[in-house]
């Protein structure tokens, strides 16, 4: 086992190094490429062979390798044309290792190292540890001497200014923090606020801008960010007189775009997406082609008509421009529509189109770029056919690649149980890798990463630990939202550059006009066709919004920047026109979209979640429809979906999911999960009333407790036993499934709908003592599972029970009453009775006595939270919040005690409803007020000692009467109710 | 294909058209589909109103339906005799309810009937339990089912009588925007 495990990473390493060594070889020299390239790429081979200007390509590669990313040869999205430059025929796919080398290597190495970690069965770990030990074991000694050595050198500069060493990362971090700070303007940024403000520490700055919160009600934040970009760009330009920062295609396509798209894919509503897939594809493919062709041709027509004056743009170049400006931009669409809340179908249409049209854009752009470099006469039918073929290769190849990587992610997360800490990282790394791989193969990278996200989402959610899922969600949002911010900011900044601005009124205005008009025409025409086949037709209003929401964004800009000056003389004009189009659509249309939506009364998304009955019903209807389709012998899409579901349930989830996770996927199970949470609230409350929370949170406690009872005291306390068992049974059944019933992560989903229950839960949950045992380990982040503590709690509970039992023996009716209380019978007469008994017992106690009161907090504090209460989302002692409210009552405590209301009025009823613990703790309150410095933990220690001393004899014995100062506050009434 | 006209008499076709939301053409198409289910049982000539029923055994034994939890219930609801044996009229009725033209209330009524397993015109807890068990293939425990049922009742029961009447049900349906699009079959 160990040897096999040792071998696995080695083999992997070997494999990867081979891959890495092998991969660059073809690009190292043009000649080698012919031999090294796989079949689909042999299109390139003759081309490079015949190309007279192969040296040009070589030079291009050199530039690339230096990482300067000259725009002429940018390594973006669709830079296939980089290779296409010297060729005489159109490549369908090409091999572009050089473009993606740096990020690819980094990602791959991270992945490899993690996989090694993944297979760290004990053996490997030991081996590496031993190997490491050789280097690191004498660490303290040499290190100290090392420091000494440096001391000996004498002059240590106290502060050394070394701006160059950190220049690049410093700039990057600076920009991110500036962008993050600007993001605070927007209400949506709130989610990120914490992360960003920690990162940026731009406190005062943030607060200034945050005053503008209301602004974003009218202006979408993307528009606002672009405007801020203008400002900052202006400032920089004023200082430097040159354009220092722009959004380069490399940065955009490799480092900013992937996470936005991955997030989009990962959070894609699958059912909605696939049930509208047909329409989306039509819009994405035909619509985009239509846009590109019509805009290009119309511009060309106007050019021929003389509307543009004297510019050198041919038909092909117009078409190239049309193809880059045609595509709706996912980032811009997402940013704007996110704030508008249109109905789901409309949203998925626009958004899905913007995602999927990438394949078309890439192909169109490449094809026309290739045609431009080929020149008009060289284009024959074969080239055009190749262009069409390459569309299918690029689009389907990209999607397929994405699916493969998605499956890979699922498989990996299936086995990452032992390395939960970096588990979430795999999603990002593999997702990014799919993007880069597609980029390398010149497939559609966006499609690849979208489908990676779509393919893996449901399985990894089931496979991974809940904490990891939450981490993925949050990290994904942080990354996506962060880079989206940066993208828009830099789009603004890029404008302040004198170099790129070329003004040609005719060209720019006509472009704007055509884009606007043809988008409308295209959408209306396609919808008209689609509506003939659609069950619920897309309404006219929706069509208007869909057309109007066709925003262009950074993708178009990135593509425009990648145009080559040598091939296209008017490159700058195209860039500036693209920028203007982007600004126009994002700012103007973005701002007006929301009023338009309101004005046209577009159906908005439903605010609330589906209620349970609706969910059940939808499920029932699904089944019904399938049944009816079956009865009629018809194969409709319901039928297909059912088939897919069966297949998926039978085979895919078997392959991709952890066995333990499969059950959780049941549709109703998820709902039940949520219900569970809600019910947890009531359990906790009830438990609180009984004063024994560990019944709920700790299975073992229940069992132990019962067992002990059985063994030790069954003869003594038949009454209590009966009570306890009847209590324990329902809890046990609720815990039959290992779904954490009290999970704070879950709350986040329910925050909107169930604020009440959420708050209740928060009030009732509190941090167990010493919950996170800090072991200073990066790999384990676990909650205290100390058995000793369980035992301690058990003992404590036992003690209180015993105590109460003892007291109860003297007054039997209390038990009876408390039982009634448990059954939540609030008959008024009984209440009075109860209240009286409590009053008596209370008056036995000296309330302000500090040490007596000290038992209070321990009592409450001692409940551990063992189930599922994870990563520091603790609510510290919120259980005691009711206490604070009751402080007022407390000050009148003596009066209250002496005047037990003779009749159980409404007030008393309410009191009875409260959990018992707080009441118990009320005695603590004066302590808290008077002696703030008294550490509850300290008190716990005291209590612990006391308990240990008192409990060292068998539980059977009643505890020796403690010294009066340490006497636990256990008036019979509470304790009775604990049962 | 001209002989298709002889399947029904003109009055029959008119009657069918009046009773359903279908056109003549669609009725003929549905008939051929109906006949395809059991060519040996269904005659090609319907002018004499033959008493033909597709027995439930035949419908229930279709391989596609084996997994479907609701096949029997649907056949029962739409068949006149309540046993799941479908005549052509039942068949047409079923599709008529599910057609685009059928009003929401009619759809809701039939959906309600499908739910109402014990035919007492109310969806009571027993019905819900049965539905849930069918949906989850008996994977939930009794307690869980009970909790889900309680929750559903809690959400939908407007008059607090512990069961859902047709009005309660319609109220829920109206709120669910997807209902029209989900409870629908294109012929």
PDB file of C-alpha atoms in Angstrom, chain A residues 283 287 290-291 294 298 513-528 543 547:
ATOM      1  CA  UNK A 283     -29.370  33.639 -30.226  1.00  0.00           C
ATOM      2  CA  UNK A 287     -27.744  36.081 -33.644  1.00  0.00           C
ATOM      3  CA  UNK A 290     -26.137  38.079 -37.987  1.00  0.00           C
ATOM      4  CA  UNK A 291     -24.816  40.939 -35.900  1.00  0.00           C
ATOM      5  CA  UNK A 294     -24.854  42.993 -40.803  1.00  0.00           C
ATOM      6  CA  UNK A 298     -23.511  47.968 -43.479  1.00  0.00           C
ATOM      7  CA  UNK A 513     -26.291  53.048 -34.739  1.00  0.00           C
ATOM      8  CA  UNK A 514     -25.885  49.764 -36.562  1.00  0.00           C
ATOM      9  CA  UNK A 515     -25.088  47.817 -33.448  1.00  0.00           C
ATOM     10  CA  UNK A 516     -28.189  49.129 -31.812  1.00  0.00           C
ATOM     11  CA  UNK A 517     -30.486  48.617 -34.757  1.00  0.00           C
ATOM     12  CA  UNK A 518     -29.273  45.242 -35.876  1.00  0.00           C
ATOM     13  CA  UNK A 519     -29.403  43.876 -32.399  1.00  0.00           C
ATOM     14  CA  UNK A 520     -33.066  44.801 -32.278  1.00  0.00           C
ATOM     15  CA  UNK A 521     -33.780  43.380 -35.681  1.00  0.00           C
ATOM     16  CA  UNK A 522     -31.914  40.182 -34.947  1.00  0.00           C
ATOM     17  CA  UNK A 523     -33.578  39.586 -31.611  1.00  0.00           C
ATOM     18  CA  UNK A 524     -37.051  40.299 -32.891  1.00  0.00           C
ATOM     19  CA  UNK A 525     -36.660  38.160 -35.946  1.00  0.00           C
ATOM     20  CA  UNK A 526     -35.161  35.207 -34.095  1.00  0.00           C
ATOM     21  CA  UNK A 527     -37.722  35.448 -31.335  1.00  0.00           C
ATOM     22  CA  UNK A 528     -40.457  35.501 -33.886  1.00  0.00           C
ATOM     23  CA  UNK A 543     -37.619  41.141 -26.472  1.00  0.00           C
ATOM     24  CA  UNK A 547     -32.180  43.701 -27.392  1.00  0.00           C
TER      25      UNK A 547
END
